[in-house]
Coordinates of C-alpha atoms in Angstrom, one line a residue:
Chain A
X246 CA 23.4 30.9 -58.3
X247 CA 20.0 32.8 -58.2
X248 CA 19.9 36.2 -56.4
X249 CA 17.6 34.5 -53.8
X250 CA 20.0 31.8 -52.8
X251 CA 22.8 34.3 -52.4
X252 CA 20.8 36.3 -49.9
X253 CA 19.6 33.4 -47.6
X254 CA 20.6 34.2 -44.1
X255 CA 23.2 31.9 -42.5
X256 CA 22.7 30.9 -38.8
X257 CA 25.5 30.3 -36.7
X258 CA 26.0 29.5 -33.0
X259 CA 25.1 32.3 -30.8
X260 CA 27.9 34.4 -29.2
X261 CA 27.5 34.4 -25.5
X262 CA 28.5 38.0 -24.9
X263 CA 27.1 39.8 -28.2
X264 CA 23.9 38.0 -28.5
X265 CA 22.7 36.7 -25.2
X266 CA 22.4 40.2 -23.7
X267 CA 19.9 41.0 -26.5
X268 CA 17.7 38.0 -25.9
X269 CA 14.2 38.4 -24.4
X270 CA 13.9 35.1 -22.6
X271 CA 10.5 33.3 -22.2
X272 CA 9.8 31.5 -18.8
X273 CA 10.4 28.2 -20.6
X274 CA 13.7 29.5 -21.7
X275 CA 14.8 30.4 -18.3
X276 CA 13.6 27.0 -16.9
X277 CA 15.7 25.5 -19.5
X278 CA 19.0 27.0 -19.0
X279 CA 18.5 27.1 -15.1
X280 CA 17.9 23.3 -15.5
X281 CA 21.3 22.9 -17.0
X282 CA 22.9 25.4 -14.6
X283 CA 21.5 23.6 -11.5
X284 CA 22.7 20.3 -12.7
X285 CA 26.1 21.7 -13.3
X286 CA 26.2 23.0 -9.7
X287 CA 25.0 19.7 -8.3
X288 CA 27.8 18.0 -10.5
X289 CA 30.4 20.3 -9.1
X290 CA 29.1 20.2 -5.5
X291 CA 29.0 16.3 -5.4
X292 CA 31.9 16.0 -3.0
X293 CA 30.1 18.3 -0.6
X294 CA 27.1 16.3 -0.8
X295 CA 28.9 13.2 -0.1
X296 CA 30.7 14.8 2.7
X297 CA 27.5 15.7 4.3
X298 CA 26.3 12.2 3.8
X299 CA 29.5 10.6 5.3
X300 CA 29.6 12.9 8.3
X301 CA 26.0 12.9 9.1
X302 CA 25.6 9.3 8.9
X303 CA 28.8 7.6 9.8
X304 CA 29.0 7.9 13.7
X305 CA 27.7 9.8 16.6
X306 CA 30.9 11.9 16.8
X307 CA 30.9 12.7 13.0
X308 CA 27.3 13.6 13.2
X309 CA 28.4 16.2 15.8
X310 CA 31.1 17.6 13.4
X311 CA 28.3 17.8 10.8
X312 CA 26.0 19.9 13.0
X313 CA 29.0 22.1 14.2
X314 CA 29.9 23.0 10.6
X315 CA 26.4 24.5 10.1
X316 CA 26.6 26.1 13.3
X317 CA 29.9 27.3 14.0
X318 CA 31.7 26.5 10.8
X319 CA 34.3 24.3 9.4
X320 CA 38.1 25.2 9.0
X321 CA 38.2 28.5 7.3
X322 CA 34.5 28.4 6.1
X323 CA 32.1 30.3 8.7
X324 CA 28.8 28.3 9.3
X325 CA 26.6 30.6 7.5
X326 CA 28.8 30.0 4.4
X327 CA 28.2 26.4 4.6
X328 CA 24.4 27.1 5.0
X329 CA 24.6 29.3 2.0
X330 CA 26.2 26.5 -0.1
X331 CA 23.6 23.9 1.4
X332 CA 20.8 26.4 0.3
X333 CA 22.3 26.6 -3.3
X334 CA 22.2 22.9 -3.4
X335 CA 18.5 23.0 -2.0
X336 CA 17.5 25.3 -4.9
X337 CA 19.5 23.5 -7.6
X338 CA 17.8 20.3 -6.3
X339 CA 14.2 21.6 -6.3
X340 CA 14.5 23.4 -9.6
X341 CA 16.2 20.5 -11.2
X342 CA 13.5 18.0 -9.8
X343 CA 10.4 20.1 -10.9
X344 CA 11.8 21.0 -14.3
X345 CA 12.5 17.3 -14.6
X346 CA 8.9 16.4 -13.7
X347 CA 7.8 19.0 -16.2
X348 CA 9.8 17.1 -18.9
X349 CA 8.5 14.0 -17.9
X350 CA 5.0 15.3 -18.1
X351 CA 5.5 16.5 -21.6
X352 CA 7.1 13.2 -22.7
X353 CA 4.0 11.3 -21.4
X354 CA 1.2 13.6 -22.4
X355 CA 1.1 15.0 -25.9
X356 CA -1.7 17.5 -24.8
X357 CA 0.8 19.0 -22.7
X358 CA 3.1 20.0 -25.5
X359 CA 1.8 23.2 -26.8
X360 CA 2.6 27.0 -26.1
X361 CA 0.2 27.7 -23.3
X362 CA 1.3 24.7 -21.1
X363 CA 4.9 25.3 -21.8
X364 CA 4.6 29.0 -20.5
X365 CA 2.2 28.3 -17.5
X366 CA 4.3 25.0 -16.5
X367 CA 7.6 27.0 -16.8
X368 CA 6.2 29.7 -14.6
X369 CA 4.9 26.9 -12.0
X370 CA 8.3 25.4 -12.0
X371 CA 10.1 28.8 -11.3
X372 CA 7.5 29.9 -8.8
X373 CA 7.4 26.6 -6.8
X374 CA 11.0 26.0 -6.7
X375 CA 11.9 29.4 -5.7
X376 CA 9.1 29.5 -2.8
X377 CA 10.1 26.1 -1.4
X378 CA 13.8 27.3 -1.4
X379 CA 12.5 30.4 0.5
X380 CA 10.6 28.4 3.0
X381 CA 13.7 25.9 3.6
X382 CA 16.1 28.9 3.7
X383 CA 14.0 30.3 6.7
X384 CA 14.3 26.9 8.3
X385 CA 17.9 26.6 7.8
X386 CA 18.9 30.1 8.9
X387 CA 16.5 29.5 12.2
X388 CA 13.8 32.0 11.5
X389 CA 11.1 29.3 12.5
Chain B
X67 CA 15.8 10.2 -52.1
X68 CA 12.2 8.8 -52.8
X69 CA 12.8 5.5 -51.1
X70 CA 14.6 7.0 -47.9
X71 CA 12.1 6.0 -45.5
X72 CA 10.9 2.8 -43.6
X73 CA 13.4 -0.1 -43.6
X74 CA 15.4 1.6 -46.5
X75 CA 15.8 4.8 -44.5
X76 CA 19.5 5.9 -44.3
X77 CA 20.2 6.1 -40.6
X78 CA 23.0 8.5 -39.7
X79 CA 24.3 9.6 -36.4
X80 CA 26.0 7.9 -33.5
X81 CA 22.9 5.9 -32.6
X82 CA 23.1 6.7 -28.6
X83 CA 20.3 9.3 -28.6
X84 CA 17.3 7.3 -27.7
X85 CA 19.4 5.2 -25.2
X86 CA 20.8 8.4 -23.7
X87 CA 17.2 10.0 -23.5
X88 CA 15.4 7.0 -22.0
X89 CA 18.3 6.1 -19.4
X90 CA 18.2 9.8 -18.2
X91 CA 14.4 9.7 -17.7
X92 CA 14.5 6.4 -16.0
X93 CA 17.4 7.2 -13.5
X94 CA 15.5 10.5 -12.9
X95 CA 12.4 8.6 -12.0
X96 CA 14.3 6.3 -9.7
X97 CA 16.0 9.4 -7.9
X98 CA 12.6 11.2 -7.6
X99 CA 11.1 8.0 -6.0
X100 CA 14.1 7.8 -3.6
X101 CA 13.7 11.3 -2.7
X102 CA 9.9 10.6 -1.7
X103 CA 11.0 7.6 0.2
X104 CA 13.6 9.4 2.3
X105 CA 11.2 12.4 2.8
X106 CA 8.4 10.0 3.8
X107 CA 10.6 8.3 6.5
X108 CA 11.7 11.8 7.7
X109 CA 8.1 13.2 7.9
X110 CA 6.6 10.0 9.6
X111 CA 9.3 10.3 12.3
X112 CA 7.8 11.7 15.6
X113 CA 10.0 14.3 17.6
X114 CA 13.4 15.5 16.6
X115 CA 15.6 13.6 14.3
X116 CA 19.0 12.9 15.9
X117 CA 21.9 10.6 14.6
X118 CA 20.3 7.4 15.5
X119 CA 17.0 8.0 13.7
X120 CA 19.0 9.7 10.6
X121 CA 21.4 6.7 10.4
X122 CA 18.9 4.1 10.9
X123 CA 17.0 5.3 7.6
X124 CA 20.0 4.1 5.6
X125 CA 21.2 1.1 7.5
X126 CA 18.3 -1.3 6.7
X127 CA 19.4 -3.6 4.0
X128 CA 16.5 -2.6 1.6
X129 CA 17.5 1.0 1.8
X130 CA 21.3 0.2 1.4
X131 CA 20.3 -1.6 -1.8
X132 CA 18.1 1.0 -3.1
X133 CA 20.6 3.8 -2.1
X134 CA 23.3 1.8 -4.2
X135 CA 20.9 1.7 -7.1
X136 CA 20.4 5.5 -6.9
X137 CA 24.0 6.3 -6.6
X138 CA 24.5 4.4 -10.0
X139 CA 21.6 5.9 -11.4
X140 CA 22.8 9.4 -10.3
X141 CA 26.4 8.8 -11.9
X142 CA 24.8 7.6 -15.1
X143 CA 22.4 10.6 -15.2
X144 CA 25.0 13.0 -14.5
X145 CA 27.3 11.4 -17.1
X146 CA 24.6 11.9 -19.7
X147 CA 23.8 15.6 -18.7
X148 CA 27.4 16.9 -18.2
X149 CA 28.5 15.3 -21.4
X150 CA 25.7 17.0 -23.2
X151 CA 27.1 20.3 -21.8
X152 CA 30.5 19.5 -22.9
X153 CA 29.4 18.6 -26.4
X154 CA 27.3 21.8 -26.8
X155 CA 30.0 24.3 -25.5
X156 CA 33.3 22.9 -26.0
X157 CA 34.3 22.4 -29.6
X158 CA 38.1 21.7 -29.5
X159 CA 38.3 17.7 -29.5
X160 CA 41.2 17.6 -27.2
X161 CA 39.7 19.7 -24.4
X162 CA 36.5 18.1 -24.8
X163 CA 38.1 14.6 -24.2
X164 CA 40.2 15.9 -21.1
X165 CA 36.7 17.2 -19.6
X166 CA 34.9 14.0 -20.4
X167 CA 37.8 12.1 -18.7
X168 CA 37.6 14.4 -15.9
X169 CA 33.8 13.8 -15.6
X170 CA 34.2 10.1 -15.6
X171 CA 36.9 10.2 -12.9
X172 CA 34.7 12.7 -10.7
X173 CA 31.7 10.5 -11.0
X174 CA 33.3 7.2 -10.5
X175 CA 35.3 8.6 -7.6
X176 CA 32.0 10.1 -6.0
X177 CA 30.1 7.0 -6.5
X178 CA 32.7 5.1 -4.9
X179 CA 32.9 7.3 -1.7
X180 CA 29.0 7.1 -1.5
X181 CA 29.0 3.1 -1.8
X182 CA 31.9 3.1 0.9
X183 CA 30.0 5.3 3.3
X184 CA 26.7 3.1 2.7
X185 CA 28.3 -0.2 3.3
X186 CA 30.2 0.4 6.5
X187 CA 26.9 1.6 8.1

């Protein structure tokens, strides 16, 4: 074995605690990991989504239960907490949708696959999803 | 190695990459379209949206059929995505199998619930 071959660096999977804290993440990296995180959040909250679908659509009475859950709470959970969970879902959905459209656009258009578009579209994804979330948060908490 | 290309290429792997990639995009497009359709019906409604209007969006037969397709698409889409998460982060085969079974049970159960709600409207 030559001296050069011995010294070749060996790359292994990153350690979440040792390596991730030292990373300077680009906008595209944030969009990527948040795409995954938002997907996981929606996966875990699927029963809540279905509960909302069920109660809101099944009958006049269950619709009342649905509204009351957001206004005065449900069981041990106060109304603001239900709203907060719904808001988490709203952000997750918006981020996942916009990041997904960005993916689809890059799949369709080869011109879009470059460093500059990767950065600007990632920033646009983050800004638009957070801005829309804030607008809907204000509506959800009755600011307008 | 010199003739490892074209029809002589040695194909390795599990052969589900393209299928997963394409199905995740097709199901995503369907769900995005569904979002637009539901939002359009909400936006085009004049006045406040009460129970009658909200339920009537999902009670028409074409919306039931479309929503059913979206529920199936969603379960499929999530299966591809969540399995990718397990494959990336969970290395012990036994634990990964347990998590994958949990994912399937979770998704099939949720899909069943959604379809039940839809078809008793």
